[in-house]
mmCIF file of C-alpha atoms (C1' of nucleotides) in Angstrom:
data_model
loop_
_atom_site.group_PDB
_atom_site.id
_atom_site.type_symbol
_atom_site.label_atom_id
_atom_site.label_comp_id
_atom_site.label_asym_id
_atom_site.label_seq_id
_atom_site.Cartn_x
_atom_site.Cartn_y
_atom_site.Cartn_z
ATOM 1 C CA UNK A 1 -22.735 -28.929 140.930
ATOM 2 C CA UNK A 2 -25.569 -27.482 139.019
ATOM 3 C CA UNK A 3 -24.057 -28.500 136.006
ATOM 4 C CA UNK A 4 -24.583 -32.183 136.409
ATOM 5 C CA UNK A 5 -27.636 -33.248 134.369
ATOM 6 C CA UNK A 6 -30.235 -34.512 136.529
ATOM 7 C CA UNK A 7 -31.174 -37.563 136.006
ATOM 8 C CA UNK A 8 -33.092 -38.815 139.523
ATOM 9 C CA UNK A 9 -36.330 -39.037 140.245
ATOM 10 C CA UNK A 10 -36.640 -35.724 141.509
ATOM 11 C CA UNK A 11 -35.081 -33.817 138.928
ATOM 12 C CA UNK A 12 -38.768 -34.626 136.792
ATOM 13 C CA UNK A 13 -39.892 -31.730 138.535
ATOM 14 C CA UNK A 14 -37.167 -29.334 138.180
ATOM 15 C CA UNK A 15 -34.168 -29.869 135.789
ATOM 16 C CA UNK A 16 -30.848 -27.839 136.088
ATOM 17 C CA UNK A 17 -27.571 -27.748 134.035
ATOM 18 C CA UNK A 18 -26.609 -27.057 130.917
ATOM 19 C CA UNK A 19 -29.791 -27.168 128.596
ATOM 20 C CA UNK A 20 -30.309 -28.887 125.825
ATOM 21 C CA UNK A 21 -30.991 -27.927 122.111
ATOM 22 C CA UNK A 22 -34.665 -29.223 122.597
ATOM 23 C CA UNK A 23 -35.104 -27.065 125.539
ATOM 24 C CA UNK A 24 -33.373 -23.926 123.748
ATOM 25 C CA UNK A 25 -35.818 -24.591 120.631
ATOM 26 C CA UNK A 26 -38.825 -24.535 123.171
ATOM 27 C CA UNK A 27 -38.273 -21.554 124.483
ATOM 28 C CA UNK A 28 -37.224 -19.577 121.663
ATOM 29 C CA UNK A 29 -40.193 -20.745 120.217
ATOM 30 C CA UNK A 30 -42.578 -20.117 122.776
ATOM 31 C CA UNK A 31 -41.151 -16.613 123.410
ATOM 32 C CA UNK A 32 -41.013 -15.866 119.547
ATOM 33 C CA UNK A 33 -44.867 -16.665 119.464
ATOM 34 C CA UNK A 34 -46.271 -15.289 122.991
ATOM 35 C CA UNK A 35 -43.279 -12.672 123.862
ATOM 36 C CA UNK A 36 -41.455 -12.460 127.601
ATOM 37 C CA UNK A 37 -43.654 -12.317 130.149
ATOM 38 C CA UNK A 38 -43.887 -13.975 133.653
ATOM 39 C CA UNK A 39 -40.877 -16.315 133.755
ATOM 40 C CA UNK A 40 -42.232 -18.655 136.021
ATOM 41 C CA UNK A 41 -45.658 -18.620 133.923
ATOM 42 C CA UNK A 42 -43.493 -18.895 131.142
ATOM 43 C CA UNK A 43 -41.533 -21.888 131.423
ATOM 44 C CA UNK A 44 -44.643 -23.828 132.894
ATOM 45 C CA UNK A 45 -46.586 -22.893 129.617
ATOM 46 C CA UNK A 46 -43.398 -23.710 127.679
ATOM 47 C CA UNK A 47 -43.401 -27.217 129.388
ATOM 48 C CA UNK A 48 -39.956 -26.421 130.352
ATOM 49 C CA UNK A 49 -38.911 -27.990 133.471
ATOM 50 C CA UNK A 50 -36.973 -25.190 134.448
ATOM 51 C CA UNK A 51 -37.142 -22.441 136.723
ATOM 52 C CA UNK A 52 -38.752 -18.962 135.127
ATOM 53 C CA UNK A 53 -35.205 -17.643 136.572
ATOM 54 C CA UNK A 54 -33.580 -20.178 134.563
ATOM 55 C CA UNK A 55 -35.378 -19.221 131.787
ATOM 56 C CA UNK A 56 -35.033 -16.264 132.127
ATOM 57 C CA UNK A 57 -30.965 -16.524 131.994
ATOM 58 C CA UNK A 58 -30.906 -18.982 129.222
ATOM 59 C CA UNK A 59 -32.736 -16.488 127.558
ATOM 60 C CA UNK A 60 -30.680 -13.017 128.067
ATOM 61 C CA UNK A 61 -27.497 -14.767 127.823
ATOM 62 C CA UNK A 62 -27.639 -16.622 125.418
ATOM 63 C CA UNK A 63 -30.777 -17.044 122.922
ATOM 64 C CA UNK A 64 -31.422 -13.669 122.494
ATOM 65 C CA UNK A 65 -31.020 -13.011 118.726
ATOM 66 C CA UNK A 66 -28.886 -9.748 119.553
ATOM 67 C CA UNK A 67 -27.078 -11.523 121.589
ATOM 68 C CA UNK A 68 -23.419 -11.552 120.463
ATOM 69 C CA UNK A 69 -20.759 -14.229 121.872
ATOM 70 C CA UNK A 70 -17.244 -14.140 122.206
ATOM 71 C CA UNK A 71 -14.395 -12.302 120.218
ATOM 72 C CA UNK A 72 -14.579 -9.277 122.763
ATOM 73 C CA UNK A 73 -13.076 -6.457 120.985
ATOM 74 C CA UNK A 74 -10.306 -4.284 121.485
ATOM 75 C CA UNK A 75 -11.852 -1.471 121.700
ATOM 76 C CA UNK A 76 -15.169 -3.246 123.694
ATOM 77 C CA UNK A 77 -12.119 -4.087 126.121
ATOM 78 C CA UNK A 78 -11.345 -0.811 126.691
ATOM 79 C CA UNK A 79 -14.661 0.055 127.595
ATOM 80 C CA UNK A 80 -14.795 -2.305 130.100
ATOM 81 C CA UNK A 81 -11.898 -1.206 131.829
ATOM 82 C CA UNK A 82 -13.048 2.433 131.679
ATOM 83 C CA UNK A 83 -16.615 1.857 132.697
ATOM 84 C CA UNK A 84 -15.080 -0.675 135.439
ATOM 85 C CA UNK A 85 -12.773 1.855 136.662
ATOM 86 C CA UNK A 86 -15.572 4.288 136.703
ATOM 87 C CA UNK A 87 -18.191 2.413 138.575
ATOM 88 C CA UNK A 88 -15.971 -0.911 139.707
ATOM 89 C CA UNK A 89 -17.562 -4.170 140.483
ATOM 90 C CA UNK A 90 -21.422 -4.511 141.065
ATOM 91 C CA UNK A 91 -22.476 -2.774 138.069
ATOM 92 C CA UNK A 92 -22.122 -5.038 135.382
ATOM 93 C CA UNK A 93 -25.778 -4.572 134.198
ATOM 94 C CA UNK A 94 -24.624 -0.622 133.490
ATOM 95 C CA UNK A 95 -21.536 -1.629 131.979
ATOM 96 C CA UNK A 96 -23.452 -4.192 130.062
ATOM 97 C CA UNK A 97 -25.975 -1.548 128.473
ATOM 98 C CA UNK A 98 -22.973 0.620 127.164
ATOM 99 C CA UNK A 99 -21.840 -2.724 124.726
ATOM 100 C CA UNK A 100 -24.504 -3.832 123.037
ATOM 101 C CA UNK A 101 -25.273 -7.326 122.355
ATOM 102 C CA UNK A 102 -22.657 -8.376 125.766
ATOM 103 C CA UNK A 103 -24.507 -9.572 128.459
ATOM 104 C CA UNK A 104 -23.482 -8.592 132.202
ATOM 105 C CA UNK A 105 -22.684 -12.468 132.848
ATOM 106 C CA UNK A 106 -20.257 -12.376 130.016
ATOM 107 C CA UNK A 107 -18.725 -8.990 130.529
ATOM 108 C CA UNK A 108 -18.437 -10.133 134.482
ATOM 109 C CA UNK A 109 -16.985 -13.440 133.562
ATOM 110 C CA UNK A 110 -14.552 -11.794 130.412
ATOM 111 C CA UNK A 111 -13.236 -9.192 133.374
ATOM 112 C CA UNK A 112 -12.597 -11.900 136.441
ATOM 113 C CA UNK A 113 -10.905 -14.196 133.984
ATOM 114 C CA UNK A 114 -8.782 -11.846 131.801
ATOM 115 C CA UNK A 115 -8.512 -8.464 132.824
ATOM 116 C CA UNK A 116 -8.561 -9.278 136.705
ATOM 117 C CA UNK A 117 -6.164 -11.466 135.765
ATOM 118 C CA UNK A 118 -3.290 -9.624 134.654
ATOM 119 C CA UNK A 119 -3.927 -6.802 137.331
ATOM 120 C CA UNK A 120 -2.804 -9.662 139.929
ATOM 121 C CA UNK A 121 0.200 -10.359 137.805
ATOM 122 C CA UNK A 122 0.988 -6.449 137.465
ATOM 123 C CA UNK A 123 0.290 -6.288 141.285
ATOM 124 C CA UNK A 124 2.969 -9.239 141.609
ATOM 125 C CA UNK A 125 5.525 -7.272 138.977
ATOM 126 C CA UNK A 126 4.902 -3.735 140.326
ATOM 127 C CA UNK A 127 3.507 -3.682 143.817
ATOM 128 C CA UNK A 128 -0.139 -2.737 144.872
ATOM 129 C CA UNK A 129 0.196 0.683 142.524
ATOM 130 C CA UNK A 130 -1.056 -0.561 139.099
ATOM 131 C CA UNK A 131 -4.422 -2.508 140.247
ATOM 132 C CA UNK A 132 -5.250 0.377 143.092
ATOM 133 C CA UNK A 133 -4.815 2.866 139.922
ATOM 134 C CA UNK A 134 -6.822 1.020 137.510
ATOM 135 C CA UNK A 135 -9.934 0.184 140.311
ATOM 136 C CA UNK A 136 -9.816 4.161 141.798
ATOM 137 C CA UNK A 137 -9.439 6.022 138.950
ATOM 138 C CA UNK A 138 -12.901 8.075 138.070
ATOM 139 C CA UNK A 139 -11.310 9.861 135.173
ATOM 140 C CA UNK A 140 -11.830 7.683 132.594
ATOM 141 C CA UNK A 141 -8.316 7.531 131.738
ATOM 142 C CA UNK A 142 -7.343 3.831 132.359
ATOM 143 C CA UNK A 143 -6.288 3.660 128.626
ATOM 144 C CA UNK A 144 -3.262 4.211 129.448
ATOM 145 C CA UNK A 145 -3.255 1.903 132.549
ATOM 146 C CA UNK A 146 -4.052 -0.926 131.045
ATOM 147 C CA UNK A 147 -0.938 -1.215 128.757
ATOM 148 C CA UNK A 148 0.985 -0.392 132.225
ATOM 149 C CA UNK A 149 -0.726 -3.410 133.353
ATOM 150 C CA UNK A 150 -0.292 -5.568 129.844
ATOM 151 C CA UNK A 151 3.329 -4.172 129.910
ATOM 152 C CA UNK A 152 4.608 -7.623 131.401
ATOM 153 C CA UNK A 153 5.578 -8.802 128.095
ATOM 154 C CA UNK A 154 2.901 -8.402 125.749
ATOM 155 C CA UNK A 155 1.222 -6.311 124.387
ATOM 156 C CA UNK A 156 -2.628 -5.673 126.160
ATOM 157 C CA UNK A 157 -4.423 -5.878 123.278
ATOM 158 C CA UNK A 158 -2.517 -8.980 122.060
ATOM 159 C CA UNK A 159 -2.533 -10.018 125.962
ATOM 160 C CA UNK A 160 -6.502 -9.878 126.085
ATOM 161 C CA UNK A 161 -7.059 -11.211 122.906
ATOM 162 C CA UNK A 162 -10.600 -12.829 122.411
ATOM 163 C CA UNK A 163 -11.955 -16.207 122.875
ATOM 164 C CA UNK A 164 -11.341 -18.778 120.395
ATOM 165 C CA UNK A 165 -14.985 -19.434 119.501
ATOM 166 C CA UNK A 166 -17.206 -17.410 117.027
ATOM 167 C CA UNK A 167 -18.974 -14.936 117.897
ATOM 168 C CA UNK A 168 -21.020 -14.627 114.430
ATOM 169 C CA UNK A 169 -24.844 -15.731 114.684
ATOM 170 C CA UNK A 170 -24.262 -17.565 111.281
ATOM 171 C CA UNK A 171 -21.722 -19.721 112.524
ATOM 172 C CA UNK A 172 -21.628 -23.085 114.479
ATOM 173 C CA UNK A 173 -21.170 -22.660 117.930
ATOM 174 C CA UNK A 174 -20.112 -24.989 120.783
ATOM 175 C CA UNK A 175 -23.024 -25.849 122.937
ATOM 176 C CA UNK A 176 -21.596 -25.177 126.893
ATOM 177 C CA UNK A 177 -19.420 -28.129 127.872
ATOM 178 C CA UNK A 178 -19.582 -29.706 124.405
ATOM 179 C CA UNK A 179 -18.067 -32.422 123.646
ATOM 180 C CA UNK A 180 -15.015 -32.661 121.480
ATOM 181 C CA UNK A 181 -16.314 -31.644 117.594
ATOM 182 C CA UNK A 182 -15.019 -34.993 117.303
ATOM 183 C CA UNK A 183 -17.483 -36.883 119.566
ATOM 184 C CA UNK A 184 -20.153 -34.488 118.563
ATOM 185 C CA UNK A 185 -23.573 -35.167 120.206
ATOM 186 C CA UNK A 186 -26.376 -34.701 118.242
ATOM 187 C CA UNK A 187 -27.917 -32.718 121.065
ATOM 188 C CA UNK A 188 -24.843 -30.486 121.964
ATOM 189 C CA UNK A 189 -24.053 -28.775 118.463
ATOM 190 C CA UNK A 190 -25.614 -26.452 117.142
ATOM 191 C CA UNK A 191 -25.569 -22.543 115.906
ATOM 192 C CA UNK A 192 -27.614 -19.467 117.141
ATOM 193 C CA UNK A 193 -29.248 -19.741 113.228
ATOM 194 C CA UNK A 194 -30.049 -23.228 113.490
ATOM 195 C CA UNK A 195 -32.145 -22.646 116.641
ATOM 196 C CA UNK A 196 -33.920 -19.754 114.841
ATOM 197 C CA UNK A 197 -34.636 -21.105 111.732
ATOM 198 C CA UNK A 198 -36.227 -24.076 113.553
ATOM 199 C CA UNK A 199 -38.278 -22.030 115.608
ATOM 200 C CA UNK A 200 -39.595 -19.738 112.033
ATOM 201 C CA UNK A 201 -40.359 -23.081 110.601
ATOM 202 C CA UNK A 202 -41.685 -25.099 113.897
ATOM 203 C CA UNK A 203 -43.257 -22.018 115.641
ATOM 204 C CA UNK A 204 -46.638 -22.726 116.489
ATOM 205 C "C1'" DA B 1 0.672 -41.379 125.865
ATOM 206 C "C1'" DA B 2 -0.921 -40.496 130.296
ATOM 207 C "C1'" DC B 3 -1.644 -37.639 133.913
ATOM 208 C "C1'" DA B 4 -2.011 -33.118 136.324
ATOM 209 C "C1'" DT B 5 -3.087 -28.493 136.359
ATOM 210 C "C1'" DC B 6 -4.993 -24.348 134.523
ATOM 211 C "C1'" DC B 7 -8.482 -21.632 132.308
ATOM 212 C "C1'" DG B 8 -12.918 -20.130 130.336
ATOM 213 C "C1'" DC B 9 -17.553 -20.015 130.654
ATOM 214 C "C1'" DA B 10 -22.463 -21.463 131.444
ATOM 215 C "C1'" DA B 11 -25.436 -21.809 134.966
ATOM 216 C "C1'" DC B 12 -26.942 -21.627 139.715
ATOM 217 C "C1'" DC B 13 -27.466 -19.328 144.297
ATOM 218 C "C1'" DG B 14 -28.577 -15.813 147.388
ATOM 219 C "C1'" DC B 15 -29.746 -11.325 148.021
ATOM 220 C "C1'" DT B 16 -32.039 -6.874 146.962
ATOM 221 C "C1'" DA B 17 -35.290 -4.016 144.401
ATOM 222 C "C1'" DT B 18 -39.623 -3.384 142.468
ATOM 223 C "C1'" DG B 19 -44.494 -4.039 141.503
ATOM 224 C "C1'" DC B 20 -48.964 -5.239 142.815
ATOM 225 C "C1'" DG B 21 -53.042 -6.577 145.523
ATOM 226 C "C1'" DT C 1 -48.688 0.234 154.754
ATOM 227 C "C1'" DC C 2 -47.693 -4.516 154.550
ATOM 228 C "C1'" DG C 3 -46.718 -8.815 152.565
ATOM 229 C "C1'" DC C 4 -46.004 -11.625 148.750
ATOM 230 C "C1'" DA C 5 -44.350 -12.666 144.046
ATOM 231 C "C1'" DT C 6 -41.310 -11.761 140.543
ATOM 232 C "C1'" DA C 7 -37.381 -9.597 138.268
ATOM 233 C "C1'" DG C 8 -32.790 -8.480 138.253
ATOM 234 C "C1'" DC C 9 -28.177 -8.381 139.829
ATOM 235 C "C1'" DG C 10 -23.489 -9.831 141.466
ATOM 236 C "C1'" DG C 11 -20.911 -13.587 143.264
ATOM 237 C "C1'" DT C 12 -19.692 -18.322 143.027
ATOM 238 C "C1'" DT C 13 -19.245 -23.002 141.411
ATOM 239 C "C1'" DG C 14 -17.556 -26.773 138.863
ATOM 240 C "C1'" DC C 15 -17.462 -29.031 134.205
ATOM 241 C "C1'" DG C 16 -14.849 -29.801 130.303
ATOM 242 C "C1'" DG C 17 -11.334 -28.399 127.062
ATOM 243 C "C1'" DA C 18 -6.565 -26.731 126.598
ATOM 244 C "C1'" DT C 19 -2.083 -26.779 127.968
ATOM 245 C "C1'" DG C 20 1.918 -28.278 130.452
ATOM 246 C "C1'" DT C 21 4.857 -31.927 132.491
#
DNA sequence: AACATCCGCAACCGCTATGCG
DNA sequence: TCGCATAGCGGTTGCGGATGT
């Protein structure tokens, strides 16, 4: 799907998939020396063959130097679950703004994979009660709800616990869809600082 | 060791909202 | 006011690694 790297003909006018460290480094650079404006201007100035929306994604998701990556917290993951119980799906953008440095895509992809996750299994265990609680309640007071739901046979916190990668800016991070560290590309490893410090010292 | 299945996540798609001429 | 362009959002897809058999 779109994560194939295109490689035909027609893919010289508009590339999709998972970019590469040469396309990351252009567009930090070019937005560390001209600033976000028009995506679509943007990426044709960059020379990026890439859509300003793509851009524009690539960007917020995952280049931004605030951005932080993984290793959801505890206590981040109870926000979630509040603010989701308070508002529910389609506002992952407000959710988003209460945990700095999380992204909707990752707080919307962290929810559907974990937390979703384990309401389906407490639905299985307990009936329809525990996930109709959890999505309806406006109170705020899922806290509790959650270790209902984690009550299985772990512990919630220990049940949600984070994603294996670092989050730090300072470490190595995978690329998406690395390789194996093993059969490390020279294109698909890099960190956050890397990709910075490249752009202080190549910035135009 | 080889194969199958599951899981996590980056990235794209389609739709709606907003801004501007 | 209308129409177009762009931004922004949520939902979905499918790759690749991890785990299980």
């Amino acid at each position: 799907m779109d994560k194939k790297p295109c490689n035909s003909s027609q893919d010289a006018e508009v590339r999709k998939g998972p970019w590469t460290m040469e396309e990351d480094m252009i567009l930090v650079n070019y937005i560390a020396n001209h600033g976000e404006g028009v995506w679509n201007t943007l990426a044709k100035s960059a020379g990026l063959k890439r859509t300003g929306k793509s851009c524009r994604l690539r960007w917020l998701n995952y280049l931004r130097p605030d951005v932080r990556r993984g290793n959801i917290t505890p206590e981040e993951e109870l926000l979630i679950v509040e603010l989701h119980a308070k508002w529910g799906n389609s506002r992952w953008s407000k959710i988003a703004k209460h945990l700095p440095g999380r992204t909707d895509n990752e707080i919307k992809n962290y929810w559907r994979t974990r937390i979703q996750k384990h309401i389906k299994q407490a639905e299985n265990l307990y009936g329809q009660s525990s996930s109709s609680v959890v999505m309806n309640d406006q109170t705020g007071s899922s806290i509790s709800q959650v270790s209902a739901i984690g009550r299985m046979d772990v512990d919630p916190l220990e049940t949600y616990s984070a994603p294996s990668f670092q989050t730090n800016m300072d470490q190595a991070i995978p690329a998406p869809h690395l390789p194996a560290p093993e059969s490390i590309n020279d294109n698909y490893y890099w960190s956050m600082e890397d990709i910075w410090s490249m752009q202080l010292f190549g910035g135009d």
